[in-house]
Amino acid sequence: MNPTLEIHKGKIAKNAEAVLNLCRGRGIEPAAVIKGYNAIDDVTDVIVEAGYKTLSSSRLPHLRAVKRRGYRAASLMLRLPMLSEIREVVEVCDASLNSEAETLARLDAEASQQGKRHGVILMRDLGDLREGIIDSPRLIELACRTERCHKNLDLLGIGSNLSCYGSVMPTCQNLSLLADDAAEIEREIGRKLDVVSGGESTSLQLLLRNEMPGGINHLRIGGAIMLRAEFSGLREGEMPDVTDDTLILKVEIIEIGEKPTHPIGVLGVDCFGNKKTFEDRGVRRRALAAIGAFDVGSHEKLVPLDENMKILGCSSDHMIIDIHDCARRYALGDIAEFKLLYQAMLYATANPMVSKVVID
Ligand SMILES: *Cc1c(COP(=O)(O)O)cnc(C)c1O
């Protein structure tokens, strides 16, 4: 059996609704982020059905699929457009996140060419050091310039991204800076901004604790809809309606038995060039499963459903699992089951060698 990813639509629908209700209850409109599950149509169907008005991704093929399927939702490009993809961005996306004056000028010219309008959300870097303008005067100036000079662009608002490169947490303090920028831009241009986008799934914790500063009215949510993201900062008991078993990966056991836990021989590096150390735990029962880095990136991003199972490592196509303490007596040909963390979701959903099975 190919490694198989079960996609549980009912569970995804519940999560999507729980996130939507939480946000709308606090005056926030969430855009659904479809990149994390590789924009699998069955999942996007569920998310649109739940009532999300914007579908967003960092990848144009995902947004092209949104247009092709004719959803009523708007499409938002999350990654700053490459200069080499301006034409397609204007064709396929209703709006995009931006930080470069040159890119904005090119989007404006292209929108004029195509006889279209293109929405823009300007990004402020609040310290996570990925995309965005790092100081507020420059952000405000670019916003005013966009409003006044780019006749084919609609300045929808501003936004920020956190918890990605710099692992900076969203807080009332840093998001207040974004809300202040928005207020200043609104004064300068003499109208309200539609969107003040305060981050991604990790920002939900501020909503739950009533710490979201006023003025933030938009979030971009992917991870929390799919898997109660491991990095979302949620505490025990918060968002009990959101589960992390929407995707279950099933893999077949191809060798089983007892082996030593310490390798035998002179140690160099493993198949990925890593030097490793091993704890000698004696001879233990283990299983070899037909899956590897090819399918999930790293074994560390899988969580066994059997709590007593421990993943020891993987190469490209094999995963080594300690089953010594499992109550169930696994046999050759049995199926081991795993939940996925975000990175494993990225790999497994996008890999054509992982079969997908949609379950209602
Ligand atoms: C991926 C991405 C998101 C979604 O993040 P999640 O953690 O999946 O909610 C939001 N904004 C931007 C700019 C992104 O690239």
Tab-separated table of C-alpha atoms and ligand atoms in Angstrom:
chain	number	residue	atom	x	y	z
A	1	MET	CA	0.000	0.000	0.000
A	2	ASN	CA	1.332	3.446	-0.958
A	3	PRO	CA	1.736	5.813	1.942
A	4	THR	CA	-1.823	7.105	2.170
A	5	LEU	CA	-3.081	10.389	3.497
A	6	GLU	CA	-6.628	10.279	4.826
A	7	ILE	CA	-8.308	13.662	4.535
A	8	HIS	CA	-11.171	13.910	7.020
A	9	LYS	CA	-13.539	16.498	5.551
A	10	GLY	CA	-15.964	16.547	8.464
A	11	LYS	CA	-13.192	17.374	10.917
A	12	ILE	CA	-11.775	20.067	8.645
A	13	ALA	CA	-15.265	21.593	8.345
A	14	LYS	CA	-15.589	21.705	12.139
A	15	ASN	CA	-12.185	23.339	12.553
A	16	ALA	CA	-12.883	25.828	9.772
A	17	GLU	CA	-16.171	26.823	11.380
A	18	ALA	CA	-14.673	27.081	14.875
A	19	VAL	CA	-11.929	29.421	13.613
A	20	LEU	CA	-14.412	31.485	11.601
A	21	ASN	CA	-16.784	31.848	14.547
A	22	LEU	CA	-14.000	32.784	16.936
A	23	CYS	CA	-12.718	35.469	14.542
A	24	ARG	CA	-16.051	36.928	13.492
A	25	GLY	CA	-17.133	37.010	17.133
A	26	ARG	CA	-14.258	39.419	17.758
A	27	GLY	CA	-14.664	41.617	14.681
A	28	ILE	CA	-11.979	39.863	12.663
A	29	GLU	CA	-12.394	38.548	9.120
A	30	PRO	CA	-10.071	35.589	8.514
A	31	ALA	CA	-8.686	34.794	5.059
A	32	ALA	CA	-8.226	31.047	4.631
A	33	VAL	CA	-4.677	30.029	3.712
A	34	ILE	CA	-4.730	27.077	1.310
A	35	LYS	CA	-1.000	26.588	0.686
A	36	GLY	CA	-0.277	24.332	3.665
A	37	TYR	CA	-2.403	21.501	2.271
A	38	ASN	CA	-1.280	22.140	-1.317
A	39	ALA	CA	-4.723	23.563	-2.172
A	40	ILE	CA	-6.302	20.096	-2.460
A	41	ASP	CA	-9.692	20.816	-4.046
A	42	ASP	CA	-11.734	18.701	-1.638
A	43	VAL	CA	-10.341	20.658	1.298
A	44	THR	CA	-10.834	24.055	-0.331
A	45	ASP	CA	-14.454	23.066	-1.092
A	46	VAL	CA	-15.018	22.501	2.628
A	47	ILE	CA	-13.395	25.814	3.565
A	48	VAL	CA	-15.448	27.797	1.051
A	49	GLU	CA	-18.573	26.006	2.259
A	50	ALA	CA	-17.740	27.090	5.823
A	51	GLY	CA	-18.035	30.697	4.662
A	52	TYR	CA	-14.520	32.063	4.122
A	53	LYS	CA	-14.598	34.994	1.715
A	54	THR	CA	-10.912	35.054	0.789
A	55	LEU	CA	-8.651	32.170	-0.271
A	56	SER	CA	-4.959	32.903	-0.054
A	57	SER	CA	-1.708	31.218	-0.957
A	58	SER	CA	1.944	31.983	-1.517
A	59	ARG	CA	1.865	30.016	-4.785
A	60	LEU	CA	0.210	31.061	-8.035
A	61	PRO	CA	-0.804	27.546	-9.144
A	62	HIS	CA	-2.969	27.305	-6.000
A	63	LEU	CA	-4.681	30.585	-6.785
A	64	ARG	CA	-5.106	29.676	-10.424
A	65	ALA	CA	-6.977	26.568	-9.247
A	66	VAL	CA	-9.218	28.802	-7.124
A	67	LYS	CA	-10.160	30.797	-10.215
A	68	ARG	CA	-10.563	27.679	-12.350
A	69	ARG	CA	-13.011	26.163	-9.892
A	70	GLY	CA	-15.032	29.350	-9.914
A	71	TYR	CA	-15.334	29.865	-6.161
A	72	ARG	CA	-17.043	33.085	-5.227
A	73	ALA	CA	-14.182	33.846	-2.812
A	74	ALA	CA	-11.496	36.444	-3.563
A	75	SER	CA	-7.911	35.289	-4.206
A	76	LEU	CA	-5.040	36.776	-2.226
A	77	MET	CA	-1.351	36.242	-3.063
A	78	LEU	CA	0.588	35.908	0.194
A	79	ARG	CA	4.145	35.967	-1.056
A	80	LEU	CA	5.464	39.261	-2.376
A	81	PRO	CA	5.139	39.009	-6.162
A	82	MET	CA	8.284	38.279	-8.163
A	83	LEU	CA	8.889	40.905	-10.847
A	84	SER	CA	8.890	37.998	-13.294
A	85	GLU	CA	5.320	36.952	-12.375
A	86	ILE	CA	3.546	40.328	-12.347
A	87	ARG	CA	1.382	39.472	-15.337
A	88	GLU	CA	0.112	36.245	-13.797
A	89	VAL	CA	-0.390	37.846	-10.389
A	90	VAL	CA	-2.699	40.443	-11.926
A	91	GLU	CA	-4.446	37.758	-14.004
A	92	VAL	CA	-5.041	35.290	-11.205
A	93	CYS	CA	-5.112	37.261	-7.934
A	94	ASP	CA	-7.592	39.863	-6.780
A	95	ALA	CA	-4.995	41.166	-4.348
A	96	SER	CA	-1.435	40.627	-3.132
A	97	LEU	CA	0.821	41.420	-0.163
A	98	ASN	CA	3.554	43.916	-1.056
A	99	SER	CA	6.513	45.857	0.286
A	100	GLU	CA	8.444	47.151	-2.756
A	101	ALA	CA	7.659	50.421	-4.566
A	102	GLU	CA	9.014	49.014	-7.834
A	103	THR	CA	6.745	45.970	-7.635
A	104	LEU	CA	3.728	48.205	-6.949
A	105	ALA	CA	4.525	50.350	-9.996
A	106	ARG	CA	4.760	47.231	-12.153
A	107	LEU	CA	1.473	45.854	-10.750
A	108	ASP	CA	-0.199	49.196	-11.489
A	109	ALA	CA	1.054	49.236	-15.073
A	110	GLU	CA	0.042	45.606	-15.621
A	111	ALA	CA	-3.426	46.155	-14.139
A	112	SER	CA	-3.873	49.070	-16.534
A	113	GLN	CA	-2.754	46.849	-19.415
A	114	GLN	CA	-5.255	44.130	-18.451
A	115	GLY	CA	-8.021	46.634	-17.734
A	116	LYS	CA	-8.302	45.323	-14.173
A	117	ARG	CA	-8.024	46.589	-10.637
A	118	HIS	CA	-5.599	44.911	-8.231
A	119	GLY	CA	-5.823	45.148	-4.449
A	120	VAL	CA	-2.698	45.588	-2.331
A	121	ILE	CA	-1.935	45.062	1.333
A	122	LEU	CA	1.351	46.674	2.360
A	123	MET	CA	3.460	44.685	4.802
A	124	ARG	CA	5.118	46.083	7.907
A	125	ASP	CA	7.914	44.040	9.488
A	126	LEU	CA	7.307	44.128	13.231
A	127	GLY	CA	10.553	42.305	13.982
A	128	ASP	CA	10.210	38.790	12.625
A	129	LEU	CA	12.566	39.878	9.818
A	130	ARG	CA	10.915	38.171	6.880
A	131	GLU	CA	8.951	40.452	4.532
A	132	GLY	CA	7.811	44.009	5.092
A	133	ILE	CA	8.949	47.556	5.663
A	134	ILE	CA	10.722	47.751	8.997
A	135	ASP	CA	10.014	51.383	9.907
A	136	SER	CA	6.665	53.044	10.087
A	137	PRO	CA	7.418	56.381	8.332
A	138	ARG	CA	8.451	54.497	5.197
A	139	LEU	CA	5.360	52.277	5.346
A	140	ILE	CA	3.086	55.299	5.737
A	141	GLU	CA	4.796	57.103	2.871
A	142	LEU	CA	4.448	54.081	0.583
A	143	ALA	CA	0.784	53.733	1.513
A	144	CYS	CA	0.105	57.389	0.689
A	145	ARG	CA	2.011	57.084	-2.570
A	146	THR	CA	0.061	53.940	-3.523
A	147	GLU	CA	-3.221	55.696	-2.782
A	148	ARG	CA	-2.340	58.809	-4.773
A	149	CYS	CA	-0.187	57.612	-7.657
A	150	HIS	CA	-1.299	54.105	-8.595
A	151	LYS	CA	-4.634	54.559	-10.297
A	152	ASN	CA	-5.207	50.884	-11.021
A	153	LEU	CA	-4.367	49.624	-7.552
A	154	ASP	CA	-6.708	49.598	-4.565
A	155	LEU	CA	-4.900	50.084	-1.272
A	156	LEU	CA	-6.862	47.567	0.810
A	157	GLY	CA	-4.768	48.038	3.908
A	158	ILE	CA	-1.664	46.940	5.761
A	159	GLY	CA	-0.538	43.762	7.445
A	160	SER	CA	2.284	42.019	9.220
A	161	ASN	CA	3.739	38.558	9.439
A	162	LEU	CA	5.105	37.016	12.633
A	163	SER	CA	6.254	33.645	13.984
A	164	CYS	CA	7.962	32.656	10.738
A	165	TYR	CA	11.665	33.474	10.416
A	166	GLY	CA	12.415	35.243	13.664
A	167	SER	CA	9.934	33.216	15.744
A	168	VAL	CA	8.619	36.497	17.171
A	169	MET	CA	5.302	35.998	18.962
A	170	PRO	CA	2.329	38.229	18.250
A	171	THR	CA	1.583	40.438	21.251
A	172	CYS	CA	-0.701	43.306	22.069
A	173	GLN	CA	2.408	45.546	21.973
A	174	ASN	CA	3.747	44.670	18.527
A	175	LEU	CA	0.331	44.500	16.862
A	176	SER	CA	-0.579	47.864	18.399
A	177	LEU	CA	2.241	49.333	16.287
A	178	LEU	CA	0.449	48.017	13.196
A	179	ALA	CA	-2.887	49.438	14.360
A	180	ASP	CA	-1.167	52.809	14.989
A	181	ASP	CA	0.285	52.777	11.468
A	182	ALA	CA	-3.182	52.074	10.080
A	183	ALA	CA	-4.692	54.977	12.017
A	184	GLU	CA	-1.957	57.299	10.748
A	185	ILE	CA	-2.457	56.182	7.134
A	186	GLU	CA	-6.226	56.649	7.490
A	187	ARG	CA	-5.658	60.221	8.697
A	188	GLU	CA	-3.320	60.924	5.784
A	189	ILE	CA	-5.520	59.502	3.039
A	190	GLY	CA	-8.805	60.614	4.579
A	191	ARG	CA	-10.588	57.269	4.553
A	192	LYS	CA	-10.765	53.977	6.430
A	193	LEU	CA	-8.610	51.036	5.372
A	194	ASP	CA	-10.550	47.810	4.767
A	195	VAL	CA	-7.836	45.483	6.034
A	196	VAL	CA	-5.476	45.618	8.986
A	197	SER	CA	-4.071	42.095	8.933
A	198	GLY	CA	-2.529	41.041	12.238
A	199	GLY	CA	-0.778	37.828	11.292
A	200	GLU	CA	-1.544	34.125	11.003
A	201	SER	CA	-2.680	31.200	13.137
A	202	THR	CA	-0.420	32.203	16.020
A	203	SER	CA	-2.400	35.438	16.425
A	204	LEU	CA	-5.518	33.469	17.415
A	205	GLN	CA	-4.161	33.173	20.958
A	206	LEU	CA	-4.532	36.945	21.361
A	207	LEU	CA	-8.188	36.710	20.356
A	208	LEU	CA	-8.811	33.918	22.852
A	209	ARG	CA	-7.270	35.948	25.670
A	210	ASN	CA	-8.872	39.258	24.653
A	211	GLU	CA	-5.440	40.748	24.020
A	212	MET	CA	-5.902	41.691	20.364
A	213	PRO	CA	-5.491	45.448	20.020
A	214	GLY	CA	-8.446	47.356	18.574
A	215	GLY	CA	-7.938	48.222	14.936
A	216	ILE	CA	-6.786	44.764	13.847
A	217	ASN	CA	-9.635	43.384	11.733
A	218	HIS	CA	-8.089	40.626	9.601
A	219	LEU	CA	-5.999	37.464	9.992
A	220	ARG	CA	-4.612	34.920	7.525
A	221	ILE	CA	-5.308	31.439	8.876
A	222	GLY	CA	-4.046	28.140	7.488
A	223	GLY	CA	-2.424	25.937	10.091
A	224	ALA	CA	-5.120	26.267	12.737
A	225	ILE	CA	-7.823	25.060	10.340
A	226	MET	CA	-5.896	21.913	9.484
A	227	LEU	CA	-4.001	20.834	12.555
A	228	ARG	CA	-4.245	23.066	15.604
A	229	ALA	CA	-0.730	24.025	14.636
A	230	GLU	CA	2.029	22.907	16.941
A	231	PHE	CA	3.434	26.422	17.053
A	232	SER	CA	0.171	28.261	17.516
A	233	GLY	CA	0.875	28.944	21.177
A	234	LEU	CA	-2.489	27.561	22.252
A	235	ARG	CA	-2.747	26.465	25.866
A	236	GLU	CA	-4.384	23.292	27.083
A	237	GLY	CA	-8.150	23.710	26.876
A	238	GLU	CA	-8.099	26.651	24.439
A	239	MET	CA	-10.138	26.109	21.247
A	240	PRO	CA	-11.347	22.648	22.287
A	241	ASP	CA	-13.397	22.402	19.058
A	242	VAL	CA	-10.288	22.468	16.891
A	243	THR	CA	-8.640	19.065	16.441
A	244	ASP	CA	-5.340	18.001	14.928
A	245	ASP	CA	-6.495	14.712	13.389
A	246	THR	CA	-7.915	16.120	10.132
A	247	LEU	CA	-5.108	14.394	8.222
A	248	ILE	CA	-3.953	10.875	9.062
A	249	LEU	CA	-0.996	9.307	7.309
A	250	LYS	CA	-1.062	5.515	6.973
A	251	VAL	CA	2.086	3.548	6.193
A	252	GLU	CA	2.843	-0.129	5.808
A	253	ILE	CA	5.343	-2.076	7.889
A	254	ILE	CA	7.897	-3.885	5.680
A	255	GLU	CA	10.228	-5.432	8.275
A	256	ILE	CA	9.693	-6.238	11.909
A	257	GLY	CA	11.691	-7.816	14.732
A	258	GLU	CA	14.339	-7.223	17.323
A	259	LYS	CA	17.584	-5.323	16.695
A	260	PRO	CA	20.235	-3.534	18.716
A	261	THR	CA	19.674	0.199	19.320
A	262	HIS	CA	23.315	1.162	18.803
A	263	PRO	CA	24.770	0.848	15.281
A	264	ILE	CA	27.563	-1.684	14.833
A	265	GLY	CA	30.822	-0.454	13.294
A	266	VAL	CA	32.743	2.783	12.760
A	267	LEU	CA	30.325	5.741	12.629
A	268	GLY	CA	30.621	8.425	9.936
A	269	VAL	CA	27.591	10.378	8.755
A	270	ASP	CA	24.063	9.281	7.875
A	271	CYS	CA	22.460	9.400	4.409
A	272	PHE	CA	21.837	13.156	4.745
A	273	GLY	CA	25.368	13.976	5.904
A	274	ASN	CA	24.467	14.344	9.588
A	275	LYS	CA	26.735	13.153	12.392
A	276	LYS	CA	24.608	11.383	14.981
A	277	THR	CA	24.841	9.925	18.461
A	278	PHE	CA	22.894	6.884	19.591
A	279	GLU	CA	21.834	5.780	23.033
A	280	ASP	CA	22.427	2.085	23.612
A	281	ARG	CA	19.126	0.806	24.983
A	282	GLY	CA	19.918	-2.819	24.265
A	283	VAL	CA	17.941	-5.013	21.916
A	284	ARG	CA	14.423	-3.739	21.252
A	285	ARG	CA	11.492	-4.585	19.030
A	286	ARG	CA	11.195	-2.285	16.036
A	287	ALA	CA	9.386	-1.843	12.773
A	288	LEU	CA	10.573	-0.540	9.444
A	289	ALA	CA	7.885	1.422	7.562
A	290	ALA	CA	7.659	2.216	3.845
A	291	ILE	CA	7.886	5.997	4.071
A	292	GLY	CA	10.693	8.514	4.432
A	293	ALA	CA	12.000	12.028	4.064
A	294	PHE	CA	10.813	11.962	0.455
A	295	ASP	CA	7.225	11.933	1.713
A	296	VAL	CA	7.302	13.957	4.908
A	297	GLY	CA	10.586	15.907	5.029
A	298	SER	CA	11.527	14.758	8.487
A	299	HIS	CA	10.353	11.980	10.794
A	300	GLU	CA	10.296	14.561	13.585
A	301	LYS	CA	7.233	16.151	12.008
A	302	LEU	CA	5.066	13.038	12.432
A	303	VAL	CA	3.178	12.101	15.600
A	304	PRO	CA	2.256	8.392	15.997
A	305	LEU	CA	-1.369	7.714	16.943
A	306	ASP	CA	-0.081	4.819	19.069
A	307	GLU	CA	1.302	6.711	22.058
A	308	ASN	CA	3.835	4.009	22.847
A	309	MET	CA	5.379	4.077	19.397
A	310	LYS	CA	8.544	6.151	18.993
A	311	ILE	CA	9.958	7.173	15.630
A	312	LEU	CA	13.746	6.758	15.700
A	313	GLY	CA	14.720	8.160	12.336
A	314	CYS	CA	14.306	7.991	8.600
A	315	SER	CA	16.185	7.950	5.332
A	316	SER	CA	14.635	8.941	2.002
A	317	ASP	CA	12.268	5.978	1.826
A	318	HIS	CA	12.448	4.116	5.143
A	319	MET	CA	11.349	5.008	8.651
A	320	ILE	CA	12.619	3.203	11.732
A	321	ILE	CA	10.114	2.933	14.581
A	322	ASP	CA	10.568	1.616	18.113
A	323	ILE	CA	7.494	-0.508	18.953
A	324	HIS	CA	8.959	-2.274	21.977
A	325	ASP	CA	6.520	-0.677	24.432
A	326	CYS	CA	3.418	-0.879	22.235
A	327	ALA	CA	0.477	-2.829	23.653
A	328	ARG	CA	-0.559	-3.817	20.149
A	329	ARG	CA	1.482	-6.652	18.649
A	330	TYR	CA	2.374	-5.232	15.220
A	331	ALA	CA	3.061	-7.693	12.377
A	332	LEU	CA	4.561	-7.517	8.907
A	333	GLY	CA	2.094	-5.793	6.577
A	334	ASP	CA	0.310	-3.921	9.375
A	335	ILE	CA	-0.437	-0.234	8.995
A	336	ALA	CA	1.023	2.385	11.340
A	337	GLU	CA	-0.848	5.696	11.655
A	338	PHE	CA	0.409	9.228	12.213
A	339	LYS	CA	-0.829	12.760	12.669
A	340	LEU	CA	1.123	15.460	10.862
A	341	LEU	CA	2.784	18.652	11.966
A	342	TYR	CA	2.835	21.610	9.569
A	343	GLN	CA	5.986	20.714	7.654
A	344	ALA	CA	4.903	17.112	7.148
A	345	MET	CA	1.558	18.412	5.868
A	346	LEU	CA	3.417	20.543	3.297
A	347	TYR	CA	5.410	17.567	2.030
A	348	ALA	CA	2.768	14.848	2.179
A	349	THR	CA	-0.030	16.840	0.567
A	350	ALA	CA	2.241	17.946	-2.286
A	351	ASN	CA	3.872	14.584	-2.960
A	352	PRO	CA	2.168	12.652	-5.768
A	353	MET	CA	3.602	9.401	-4.364
A	354	VAL	CA	1.454	9.819	-1.260
A	355	SER	CA	-2.054	8.643	-2.123
A	356	LYS	CA	-4.927	10.835	-0.957
A	357	VAL	CA	-8.194	9.410	0.315
A	358	VAL	CA	-11.031	11.791	1.118
A	359	ILE	CA	-13.293	10.726	3.978
A	360	ASP	CA	-16.579	12.532	4.793
B	1	LIG	C1	1.655	30.799	5.223
B	1	LIG	C2	1.259	32.191	5.523
B	1	LIG	C3	0.202	32.423	6.404
B	1	LIG	C4	-0.552	31.311	7.093
B	1	LIG	O1	0.104	30.853	8.197
B	1	LIG	P1	-0.548	29.705	9.110
B	1	LIG	O2	0.450	29.561	10.188
B	1	LIG	O3	-0.697	28.506	8.244
B	1	LIG	O4	-1.848	30.215	9.602
B	1	LIG	C5	-0.174	33.733	6.627
B	1	LIG	N1	0.470	34.759	6.039
B	1	LIG	C6	1.498	34.585	5.194
B	1	LIG	C7	2.165	35.772	4.578
B	1	LIG	C8	1.926	33.286	4.904
B	1	LIG	O5	2.954	33.115	4.051
